[in-house]
XYZ file of C-alpha atoms in Angstrom:
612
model
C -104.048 -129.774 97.661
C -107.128 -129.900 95.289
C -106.785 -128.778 91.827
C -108.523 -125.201 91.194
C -111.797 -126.161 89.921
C -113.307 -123.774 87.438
C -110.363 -121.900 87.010
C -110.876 -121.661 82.831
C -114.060 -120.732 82.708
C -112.976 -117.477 85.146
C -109.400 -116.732 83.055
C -112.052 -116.440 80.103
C -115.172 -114.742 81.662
C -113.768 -112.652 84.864
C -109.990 -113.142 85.104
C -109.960 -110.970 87.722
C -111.758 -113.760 89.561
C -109.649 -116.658 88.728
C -106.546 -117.807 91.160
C -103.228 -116.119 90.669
C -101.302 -119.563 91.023
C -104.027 -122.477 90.551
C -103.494 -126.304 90.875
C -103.799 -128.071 87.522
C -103.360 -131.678 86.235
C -100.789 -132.765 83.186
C -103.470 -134.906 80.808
C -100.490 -134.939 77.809
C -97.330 -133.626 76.983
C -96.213 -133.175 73.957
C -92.712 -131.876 72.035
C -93.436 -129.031 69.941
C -90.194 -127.135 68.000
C -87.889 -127.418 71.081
C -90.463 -126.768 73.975
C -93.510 -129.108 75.084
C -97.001 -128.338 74.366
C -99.280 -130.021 77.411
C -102.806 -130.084 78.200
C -104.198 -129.293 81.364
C -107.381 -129.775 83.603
C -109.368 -128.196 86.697
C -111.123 -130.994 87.031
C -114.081 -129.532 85.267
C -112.666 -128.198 81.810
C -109.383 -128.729 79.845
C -107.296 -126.172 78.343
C -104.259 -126.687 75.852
C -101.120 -124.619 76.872
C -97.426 -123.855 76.071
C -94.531 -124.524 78.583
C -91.945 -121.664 78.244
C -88.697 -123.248 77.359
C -87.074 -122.649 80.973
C -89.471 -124.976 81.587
C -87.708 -127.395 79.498
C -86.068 -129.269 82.183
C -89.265 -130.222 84.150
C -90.294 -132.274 81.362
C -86.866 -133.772 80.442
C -86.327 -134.778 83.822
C -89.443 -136.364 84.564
C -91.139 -134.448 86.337
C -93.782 -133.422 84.124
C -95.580 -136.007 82.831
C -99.123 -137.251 82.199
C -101.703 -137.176 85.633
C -98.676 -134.779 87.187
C -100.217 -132.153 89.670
C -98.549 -128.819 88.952
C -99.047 -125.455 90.201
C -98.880 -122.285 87.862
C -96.991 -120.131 89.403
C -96.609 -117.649 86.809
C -98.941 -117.322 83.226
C -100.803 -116.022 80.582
C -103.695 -116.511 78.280
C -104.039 -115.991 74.682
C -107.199 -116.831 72.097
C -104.925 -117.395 68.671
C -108.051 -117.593 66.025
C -110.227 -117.968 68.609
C -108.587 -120.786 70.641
C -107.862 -120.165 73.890
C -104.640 -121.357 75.462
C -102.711 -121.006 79.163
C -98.936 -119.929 78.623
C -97.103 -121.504 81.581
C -94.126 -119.052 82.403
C -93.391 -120.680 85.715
C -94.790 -124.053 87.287
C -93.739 -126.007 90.746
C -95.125 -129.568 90.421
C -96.822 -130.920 93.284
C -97.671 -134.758 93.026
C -98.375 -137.697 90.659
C -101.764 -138.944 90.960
C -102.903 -142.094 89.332
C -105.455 -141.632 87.424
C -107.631 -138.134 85.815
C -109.237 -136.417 88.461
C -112.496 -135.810 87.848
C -114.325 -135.595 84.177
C -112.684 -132.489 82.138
C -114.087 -131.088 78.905
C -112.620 -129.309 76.422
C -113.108 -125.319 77.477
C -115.394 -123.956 74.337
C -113.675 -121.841 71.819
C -113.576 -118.136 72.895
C -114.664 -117.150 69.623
C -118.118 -116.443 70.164
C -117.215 -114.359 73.032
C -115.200 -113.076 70.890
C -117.309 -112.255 68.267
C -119.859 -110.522 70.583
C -117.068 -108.200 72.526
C -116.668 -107.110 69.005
C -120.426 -106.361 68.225
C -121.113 -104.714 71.280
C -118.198 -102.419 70.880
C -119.056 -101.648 67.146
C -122.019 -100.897 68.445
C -120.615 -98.356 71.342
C -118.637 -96.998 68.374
C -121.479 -96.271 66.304
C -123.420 -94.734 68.873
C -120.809 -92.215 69.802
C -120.213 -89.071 67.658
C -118.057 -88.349 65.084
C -114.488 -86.629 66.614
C -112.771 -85.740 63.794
C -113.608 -86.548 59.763
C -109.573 -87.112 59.433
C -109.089 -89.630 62.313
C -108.495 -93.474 61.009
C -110.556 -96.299 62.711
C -107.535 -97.726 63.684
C -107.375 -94.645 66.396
C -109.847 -96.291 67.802
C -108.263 -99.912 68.545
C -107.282 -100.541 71.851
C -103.286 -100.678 72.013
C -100.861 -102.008 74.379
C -97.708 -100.107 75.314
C -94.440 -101.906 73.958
C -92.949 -102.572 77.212
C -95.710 -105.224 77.629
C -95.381 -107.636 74.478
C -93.542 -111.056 75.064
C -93.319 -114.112 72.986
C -95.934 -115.537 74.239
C -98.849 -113.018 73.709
C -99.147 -112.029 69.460
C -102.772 -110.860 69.550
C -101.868 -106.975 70.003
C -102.193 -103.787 68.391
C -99.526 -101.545 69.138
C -99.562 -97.790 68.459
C -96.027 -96.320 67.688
C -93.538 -93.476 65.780
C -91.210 -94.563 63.803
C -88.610 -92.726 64.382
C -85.663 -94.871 62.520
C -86.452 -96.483 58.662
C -83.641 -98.662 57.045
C -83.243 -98.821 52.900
C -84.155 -102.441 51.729
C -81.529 -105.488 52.280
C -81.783 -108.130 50.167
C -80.017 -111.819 50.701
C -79.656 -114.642 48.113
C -78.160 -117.988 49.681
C -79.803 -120.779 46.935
C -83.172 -121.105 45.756
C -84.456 -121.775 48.808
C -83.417 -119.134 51.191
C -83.583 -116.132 49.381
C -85.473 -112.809 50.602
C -85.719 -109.294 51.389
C -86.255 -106.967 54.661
C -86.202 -103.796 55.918
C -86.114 -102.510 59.652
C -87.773 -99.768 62.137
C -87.377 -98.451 65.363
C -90.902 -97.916 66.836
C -91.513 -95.422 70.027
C -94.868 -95.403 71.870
C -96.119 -92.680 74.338
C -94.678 -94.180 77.590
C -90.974 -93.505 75.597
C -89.864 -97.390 74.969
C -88.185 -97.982 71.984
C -88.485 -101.154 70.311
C -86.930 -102.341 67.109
C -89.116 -104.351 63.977
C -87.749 -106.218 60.839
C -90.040 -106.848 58.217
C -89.735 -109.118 55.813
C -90.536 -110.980 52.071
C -94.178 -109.853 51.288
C -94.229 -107.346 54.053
C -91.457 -105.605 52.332
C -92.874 -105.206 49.406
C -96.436 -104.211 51.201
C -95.229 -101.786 53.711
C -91.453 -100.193 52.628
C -93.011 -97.552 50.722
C -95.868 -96.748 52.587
C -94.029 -96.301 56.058
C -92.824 -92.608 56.484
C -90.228 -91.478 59.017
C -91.546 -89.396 61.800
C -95.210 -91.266 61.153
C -97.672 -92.704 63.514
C -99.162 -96.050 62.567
C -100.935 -98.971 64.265
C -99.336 -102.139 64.137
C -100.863 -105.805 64.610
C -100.535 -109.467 63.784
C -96.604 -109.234 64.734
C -94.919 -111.290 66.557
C -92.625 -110.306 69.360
C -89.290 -112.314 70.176
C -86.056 -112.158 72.228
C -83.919 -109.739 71.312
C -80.540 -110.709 68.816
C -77.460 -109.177 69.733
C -77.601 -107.091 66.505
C -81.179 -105.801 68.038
C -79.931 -104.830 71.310
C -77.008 -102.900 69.662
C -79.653 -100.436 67.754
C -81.974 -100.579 70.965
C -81.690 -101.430 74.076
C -85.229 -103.754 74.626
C -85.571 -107.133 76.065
C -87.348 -108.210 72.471
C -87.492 -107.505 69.360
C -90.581 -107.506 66.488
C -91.059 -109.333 63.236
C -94.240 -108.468 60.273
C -94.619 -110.674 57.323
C -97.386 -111.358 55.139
C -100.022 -111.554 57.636
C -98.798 -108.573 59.082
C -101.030 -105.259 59.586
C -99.867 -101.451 59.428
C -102.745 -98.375 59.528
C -101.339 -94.899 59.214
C -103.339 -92.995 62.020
C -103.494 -89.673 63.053
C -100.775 -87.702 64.370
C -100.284 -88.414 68.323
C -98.776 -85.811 70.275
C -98.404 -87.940 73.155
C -95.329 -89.770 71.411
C -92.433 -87.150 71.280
C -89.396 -88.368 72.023
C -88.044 -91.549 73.664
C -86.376 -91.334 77.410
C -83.080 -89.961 77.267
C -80.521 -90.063 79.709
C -78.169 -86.861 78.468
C -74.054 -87.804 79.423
C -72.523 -84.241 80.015
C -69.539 -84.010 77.366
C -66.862 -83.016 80.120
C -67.949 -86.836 80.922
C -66.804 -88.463 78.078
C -63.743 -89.117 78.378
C -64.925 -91.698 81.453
C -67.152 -93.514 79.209
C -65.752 -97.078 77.728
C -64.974 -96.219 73.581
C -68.090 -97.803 71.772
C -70.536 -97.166 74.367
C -73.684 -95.901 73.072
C -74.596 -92.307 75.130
C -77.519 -89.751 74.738
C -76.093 -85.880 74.612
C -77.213 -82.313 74.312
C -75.344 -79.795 73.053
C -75.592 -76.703 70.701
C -74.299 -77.465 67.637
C -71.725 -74.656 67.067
C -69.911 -75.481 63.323
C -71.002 -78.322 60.613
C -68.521 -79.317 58.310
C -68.441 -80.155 54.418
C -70.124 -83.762 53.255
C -66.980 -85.951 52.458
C -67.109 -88.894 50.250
C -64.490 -91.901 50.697
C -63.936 -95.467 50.173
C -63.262 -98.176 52.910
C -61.021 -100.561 53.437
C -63.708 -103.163 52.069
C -64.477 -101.199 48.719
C -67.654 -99.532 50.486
C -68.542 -95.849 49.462
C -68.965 -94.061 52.698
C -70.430 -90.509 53.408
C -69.515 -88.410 56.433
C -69.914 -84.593 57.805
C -68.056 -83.525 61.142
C -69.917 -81.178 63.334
C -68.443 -79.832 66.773
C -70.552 -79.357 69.844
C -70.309 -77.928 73.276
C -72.460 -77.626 76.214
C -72.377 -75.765 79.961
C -69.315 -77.373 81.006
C -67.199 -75.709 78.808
C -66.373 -78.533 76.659
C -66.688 -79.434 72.963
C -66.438 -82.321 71.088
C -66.335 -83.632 67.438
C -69.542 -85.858 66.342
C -68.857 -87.604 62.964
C -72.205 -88.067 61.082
C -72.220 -90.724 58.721
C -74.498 -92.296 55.756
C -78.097 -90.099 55.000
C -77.491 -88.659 58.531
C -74.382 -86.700 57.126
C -75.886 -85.787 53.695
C -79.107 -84.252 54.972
C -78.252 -83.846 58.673
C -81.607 -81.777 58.975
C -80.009 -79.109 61.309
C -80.364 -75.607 61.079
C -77.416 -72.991 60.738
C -78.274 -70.627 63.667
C -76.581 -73.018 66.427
C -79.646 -74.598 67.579
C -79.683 -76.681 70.548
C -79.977 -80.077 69.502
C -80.439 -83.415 71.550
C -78.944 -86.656 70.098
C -79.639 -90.338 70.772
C -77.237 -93.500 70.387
C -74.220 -91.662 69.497
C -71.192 -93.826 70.035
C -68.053 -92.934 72.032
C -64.369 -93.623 70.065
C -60.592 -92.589 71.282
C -59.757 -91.982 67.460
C -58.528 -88.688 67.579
C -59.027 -87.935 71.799
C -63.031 -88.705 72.082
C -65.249 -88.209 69.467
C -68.949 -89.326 68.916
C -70.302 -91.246 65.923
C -73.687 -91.334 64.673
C -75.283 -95.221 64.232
C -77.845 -96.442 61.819
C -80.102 -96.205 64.631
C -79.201 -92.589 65.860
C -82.050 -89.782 66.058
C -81.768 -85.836 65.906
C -83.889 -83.833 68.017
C -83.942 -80.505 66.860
C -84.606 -77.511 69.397
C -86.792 -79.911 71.668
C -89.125 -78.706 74.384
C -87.697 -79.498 77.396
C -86.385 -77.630 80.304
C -82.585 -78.575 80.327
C -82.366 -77.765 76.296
C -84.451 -73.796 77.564
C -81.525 -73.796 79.887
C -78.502 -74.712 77.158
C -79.960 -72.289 74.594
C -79.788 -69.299 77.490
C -76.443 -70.295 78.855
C -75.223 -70.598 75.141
C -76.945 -66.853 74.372
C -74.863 -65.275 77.584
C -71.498 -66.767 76.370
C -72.209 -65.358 72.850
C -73.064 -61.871 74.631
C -69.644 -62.020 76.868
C -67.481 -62.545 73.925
C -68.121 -66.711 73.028
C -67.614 -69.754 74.440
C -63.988 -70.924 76.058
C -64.583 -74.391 75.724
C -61.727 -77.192 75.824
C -61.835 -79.637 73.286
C -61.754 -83.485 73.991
C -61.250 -84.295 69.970
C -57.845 -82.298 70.319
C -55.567 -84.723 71.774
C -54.846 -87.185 69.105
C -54.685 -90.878 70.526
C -56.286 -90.382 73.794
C -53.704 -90.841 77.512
C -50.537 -92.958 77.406
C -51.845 -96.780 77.309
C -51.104 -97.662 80.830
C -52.614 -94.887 82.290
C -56.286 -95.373 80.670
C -58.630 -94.703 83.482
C -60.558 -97.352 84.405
C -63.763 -96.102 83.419
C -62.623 -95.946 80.042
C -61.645 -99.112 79.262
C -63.082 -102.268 77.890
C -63.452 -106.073 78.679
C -63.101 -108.874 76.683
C -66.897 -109.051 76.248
C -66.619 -106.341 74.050
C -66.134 -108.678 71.456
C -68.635 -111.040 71.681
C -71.613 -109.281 73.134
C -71.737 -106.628 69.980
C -69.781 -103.350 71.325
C -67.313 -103.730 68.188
C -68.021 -104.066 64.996
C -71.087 -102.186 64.429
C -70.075 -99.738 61.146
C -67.525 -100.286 58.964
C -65.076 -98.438 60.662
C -62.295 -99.463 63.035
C -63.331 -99.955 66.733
C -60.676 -98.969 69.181
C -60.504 -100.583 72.826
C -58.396 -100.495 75.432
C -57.995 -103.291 78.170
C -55.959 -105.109 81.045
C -56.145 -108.633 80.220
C -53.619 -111.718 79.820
C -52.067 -113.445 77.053
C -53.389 -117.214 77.661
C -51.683 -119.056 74.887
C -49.539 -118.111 72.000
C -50.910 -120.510 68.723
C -47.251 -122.426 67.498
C -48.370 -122.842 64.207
C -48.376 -120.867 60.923
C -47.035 -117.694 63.709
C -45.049 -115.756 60.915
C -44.564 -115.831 56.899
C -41.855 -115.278 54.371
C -42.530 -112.145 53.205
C -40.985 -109.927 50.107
C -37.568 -107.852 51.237
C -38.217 -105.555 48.086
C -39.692 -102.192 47.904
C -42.857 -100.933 45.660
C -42.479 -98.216 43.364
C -43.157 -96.162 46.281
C -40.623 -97.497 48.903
C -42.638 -98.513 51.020
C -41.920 -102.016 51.815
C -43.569 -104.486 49.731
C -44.202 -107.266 52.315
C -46.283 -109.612 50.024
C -45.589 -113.580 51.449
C -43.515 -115.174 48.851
C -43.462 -118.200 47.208
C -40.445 -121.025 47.418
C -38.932 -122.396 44.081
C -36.300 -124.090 45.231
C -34.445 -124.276 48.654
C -32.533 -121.108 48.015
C -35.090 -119.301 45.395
C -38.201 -117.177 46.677
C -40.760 -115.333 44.038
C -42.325 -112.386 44.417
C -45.918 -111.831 42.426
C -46.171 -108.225 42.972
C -42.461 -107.596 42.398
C -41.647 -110.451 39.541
C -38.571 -110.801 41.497
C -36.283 -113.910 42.988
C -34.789 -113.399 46.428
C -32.286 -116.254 48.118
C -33.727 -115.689 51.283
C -37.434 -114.086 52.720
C -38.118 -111.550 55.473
C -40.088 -113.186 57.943
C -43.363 -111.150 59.702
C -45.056 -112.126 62.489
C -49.107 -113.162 62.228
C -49.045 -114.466 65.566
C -52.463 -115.717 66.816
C -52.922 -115.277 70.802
C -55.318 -115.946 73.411
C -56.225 -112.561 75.150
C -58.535 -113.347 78.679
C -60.056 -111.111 81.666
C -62.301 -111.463 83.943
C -65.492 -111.750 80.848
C -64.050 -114.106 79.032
C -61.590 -114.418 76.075
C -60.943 -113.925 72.591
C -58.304 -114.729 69.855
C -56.272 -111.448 68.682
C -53.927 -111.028 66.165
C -50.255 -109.796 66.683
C -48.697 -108.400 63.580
C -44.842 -107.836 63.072
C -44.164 -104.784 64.794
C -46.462 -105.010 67.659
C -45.539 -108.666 68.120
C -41.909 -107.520 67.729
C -42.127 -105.250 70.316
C -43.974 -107.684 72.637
C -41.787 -110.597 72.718
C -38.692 -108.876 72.215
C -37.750 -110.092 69.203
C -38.055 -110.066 65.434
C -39.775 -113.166 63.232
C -36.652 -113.180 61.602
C -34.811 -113.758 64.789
C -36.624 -116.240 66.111
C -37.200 -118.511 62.543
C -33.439 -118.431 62.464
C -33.229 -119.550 65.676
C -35.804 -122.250 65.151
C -33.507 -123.418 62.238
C -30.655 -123.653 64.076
C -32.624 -125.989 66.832
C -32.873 -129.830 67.000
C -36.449 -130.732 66.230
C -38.239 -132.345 68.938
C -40.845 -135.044 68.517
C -44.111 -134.122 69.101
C -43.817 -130.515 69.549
C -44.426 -127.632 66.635
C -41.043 -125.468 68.097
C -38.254 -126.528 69.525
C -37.760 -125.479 73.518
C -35.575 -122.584 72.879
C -38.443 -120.970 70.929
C -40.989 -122.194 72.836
C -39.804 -119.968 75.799
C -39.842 -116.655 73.816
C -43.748 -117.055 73.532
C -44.102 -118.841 77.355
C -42.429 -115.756 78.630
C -45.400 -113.526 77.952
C -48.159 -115.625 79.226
C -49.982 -115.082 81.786
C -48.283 -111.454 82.716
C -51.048 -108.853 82.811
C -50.717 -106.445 80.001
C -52.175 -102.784 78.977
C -53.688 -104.215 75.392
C -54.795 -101.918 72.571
C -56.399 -103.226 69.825
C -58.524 -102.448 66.506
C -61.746 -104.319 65.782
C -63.401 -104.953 62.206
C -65.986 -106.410 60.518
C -64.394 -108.483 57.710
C -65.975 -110.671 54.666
C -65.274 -114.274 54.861
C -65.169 -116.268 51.869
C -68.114 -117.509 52.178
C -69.738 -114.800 52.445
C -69.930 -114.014 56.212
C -68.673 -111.214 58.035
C -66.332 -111.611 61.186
C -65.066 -109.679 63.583
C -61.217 -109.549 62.873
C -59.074 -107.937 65.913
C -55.472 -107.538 66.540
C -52.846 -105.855 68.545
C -52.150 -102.217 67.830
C -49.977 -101.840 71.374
C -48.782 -103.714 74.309
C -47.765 -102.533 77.334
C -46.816 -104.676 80.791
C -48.800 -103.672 83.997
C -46.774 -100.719 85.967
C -48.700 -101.431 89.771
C -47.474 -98.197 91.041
C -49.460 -96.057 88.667
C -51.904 -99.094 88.341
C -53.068 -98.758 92.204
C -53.472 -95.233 91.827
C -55.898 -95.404 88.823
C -57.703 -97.788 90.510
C -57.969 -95.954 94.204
C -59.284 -92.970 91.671
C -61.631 -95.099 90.695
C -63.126 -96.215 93.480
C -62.737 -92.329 95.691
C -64.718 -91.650 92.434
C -67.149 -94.040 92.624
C -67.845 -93.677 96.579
C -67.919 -89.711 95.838
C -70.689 -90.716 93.455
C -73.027 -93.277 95.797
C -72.370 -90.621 98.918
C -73.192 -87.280 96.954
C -75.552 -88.728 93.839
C -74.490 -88.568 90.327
C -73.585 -85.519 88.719
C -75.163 -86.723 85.337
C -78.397 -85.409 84.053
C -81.483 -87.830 84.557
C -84.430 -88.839 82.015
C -86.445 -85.845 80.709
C -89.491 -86.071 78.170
C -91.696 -83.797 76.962
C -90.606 -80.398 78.581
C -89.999 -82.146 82.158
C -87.105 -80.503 84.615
């Protein structure tokens, strides 16, 4: 196959015209922060481009190389300060031919063509009258929706609300890596939400000048795959970043841009939803509680309010507002009908909702299921009030081995960002089994004393001599510790697997016997070379492996000492697999889920700006 002559000089002057998957020669390839920069030719002109880093292996493997025919099969074009380059997305390569074909040039810079697109349009502009003495020029620009920025493509302007504004962060890690930032959800008029970090310079730039609720135009970002973090606060395949070369106009109000897409979970549904899922809801907003202040675990000051909803179903539920959200929640006294977005689910205390750093209120908002709510709510007031049952009522949530399957978690929930997104403790439930028991460092000598207010002390102790323990927090001697279990397992499922941590009474209860037990049965034992335990306790932690188990466990966000934070999680019940009522959840779940694809789900769909 011949290569695609003239294919350049159409992707710059009439891409319309030029072929969607043209035949190109490799002239040079070159390695360029982890993905190859090459230059290609049509025989006629020569264009430098970026391989996408899937593309990776074609080069590594040989394939691509110098006088290699390829053929795009998927790309892009960008003019970065006026230089124009092909983005190769996807490539098949076709041959190796032996020489250059033909006699390639360099394709000419596109920024005169640049420079005249511009003229003529500020010409156009010029020409046309005057719409409004408050509208900025940037109202003007030409902007792409968010859904169609990549990494590959950073000469945009985008047009957005901002409809989510964190306070400043700052980080310090040596004199060389030391900065500031600050981030934003952004919301166009097509609904997509996509989060933005700016940081250094732009920081001290932009911070002040960006308003919640505003419109502004955005340009000379960059767009990147999403972090885990990211997709947590939004759910978008990237992510943006502004620095110092970074532009932001304030522009006129748009009314097009009202609210993002939401996808409203009916609260009688809750309790189906996996704890830490992040769910849409509207409800009338029937009580809000006092602002309470109080400390964490961590030393953190923490602000919360408690405000109970209900909807048409008859149910209500308690939504926990936390941070600025809870000290000016912004919502009126007269039961309004409010719509929330990225509230997260939690069994602590039956279900509740939590609000999230990245959590919006819609107040009263103009749309045909909230009309509907506020007259449904206005006939229960009128027949005597609302009989609603209350899913935040029933402390602890079902019996552990009778979770239903929608509600539980997998093992992924602790590595793909689920847990540990506030400082509070994540609850999950799971079926999973224990893989491996650690045989090292599995329990501690701990204090037999009592504090001043008997509770047991429990702080590890420290051996004098071989009959003498001290206590620090006591400033007593014992002859002899209580040993606690910190036993370390392996918890796996179907996603994956993660390390959990078993604490005395839970890992009591689990293998069926104290730490105290089973150190004194370890010193009664004959050492045996090459092994941490001898046989005889060995077998108490074997025994558990590999059975399927009813987990429940509590996830946090600790500090490190060196400064990082971790996701800590241990056991807060265990529970062996009972297959008779096991089978039965599960046939539940899947009459449920057939009921579902035959009849179509009950849920409510998307609705924007006042649509049915």
């Amino acid at each position: 196959m011949a290569l695609s002559v003239g294919f350049f000089a159409k992707v710059l002057q009439n891409p319309d015209t030029a072929p969607k998957q043209p035949m190109l020669q490799v002239l040079e390839v070159k390695e360029y922060k982890g993905r190859y920069r090459v230059v290609l030719s049509d025989g006629q002109h020569s264009m430098s481009g970026m391989m996408a880093g899937q593309l990776n292996k074609l080069v590594e493997e040989g394939a691509v190389v110098p006088c290699s025919v390829v053929q795009l099969l998927q790309f892009t074009h960008n003019s970065p300060n006026g230089v124009p380059i092909v983005i190769v997305l996807n490539a098949r390569v076709v041959r190796l031919e032996h020489g250059v074909i033909g006699n390639p040039q360099p394709v000419q810079s596109a920024s005169t063509a640049a420079m005249a697109s511009s003229t003529a349009t500020s010409s156009t502009a010029a020409a046309a009258p005057s719409s409004g003495a408050t509208m900025r020029a940037a109202d003007t620009t030409p902007c792409i929706p968010l859904k169609s920025l990549n990494p590959y493509n950073n000469n945009w302007h985008i047009r957005a609300r901002v409809t989510h504004k964190s306070e400043i962060k700052t980080w310090n890690k040596g004199p060389n890596n030391q900065g500031s930032l600050f981030s934003v959800t952004l919301l166009d008029e097509e609904g997509t939400e996509m989060r933005a970090t700016f940081f250094r310079e732009a920081v001290d730039r932009f911070h002040a000048m960006i308003e919640l609720g505003k419109v502004y135009v955005f340009s000379n970002g960059r767009a990147k795959t999403a972090s885990t973090f990211s997709r947590r606060e939004v759910n978008a395949e990237y992510e943006l970043t502004f620095d110092k070369r970074s532009e932001v106009v304030a522009v006129a109000d748009d009314a097009r841009i009202t609210m993002p897409a939401l996808n409203f979970v009916p609260l009688d549904r809750l309790a189906a939803v996996a704890t830490g899922t992040l769910v849409d809801v509207l409800a009338v907003v029937t009580s809000m509680g006092e602002m309470q202040e109080l400390v964490s675990k961590a030393g953190r000051q923490l602000i919360k309010r408690d405000v109970q909803l209900v909807d048409s179903t008859n149910t209500s539920v308690t939504l926990t507002l936390w941070g600025e959200m809870a000290r000016e929640p912004k919502i009126p006294d007269d039961a309004p009908v409010v719509a929330f977005s990225k509230l997260r689910t939690s069994d602590f205390g039956g279900v509740t909702l939590n609000s999230m750093n990245s959590s919006t209120v819609y107040v009263r908002p103009d749309m045909a299921l909230a009309h509907e709510l506020a007259g449904w709510y206005q006939q229960q007031q009128a027949a005597g009030g609302v009989a609603a049952t209350s899913l935040s009522s029933r402390r602890g949530g079902p019996p552990l081995g009778q979770t239903p399957v929608a509600s539980r978690h997998t093992v992924s929930a602790f590595h793909d960002g689920t847990m540990g997104q506030t400082d509070q403790t994540d609850w999950a439930r799971l079926k999973g089994c224990i893989t491996f028991v650690r045989s090292s460092n599995w329990c501690y000598p701990s204090c037999p004393g009592r504090r001043e207010d008997g509770k047991d002390c429990r702080k590890k102790l420290t051996q004098l001599t071989e009959s003498s323990w001290s206590c620090e927090r006591c400033g007593r001697e014992y002859e002899r510790p209580t040993y606690r279990y910190i036993a370390s397992m392996c918890v796996g499922d179907h996603t994956g697997q993660a390390w959990v941590t078993a604490f005395d009474e839970e890992a009591s209860a689990l293998l069926g016997q104290s730490a105290d037990e089973l150190m004194a049965l370890k010193e009664r034992s004959a050492p045996v070379e090459g092994s941490d335990l001898p046989p005889a306790v060995q077998a108490v932690f074997d025994r558990v492996l590999f059975q399927e188990f009813f987990l429940k466990t509590r996830a946090r966000m600790e500090d490190t000492p060196d400064g990082e934070r971790r996701l800590r999680v241990s056991l807060a019940a265990a529970e062996p697999v009972n297959y008779a009522t096991e089978n039965k959840l599960l046939i539940d779940a899947i009459q449920q889920y057939m009921g579902e694809r035959a009849g179509g789900r009950s849920g409510r769909g998307v609705v924007r700006d006042g649509g049915g």
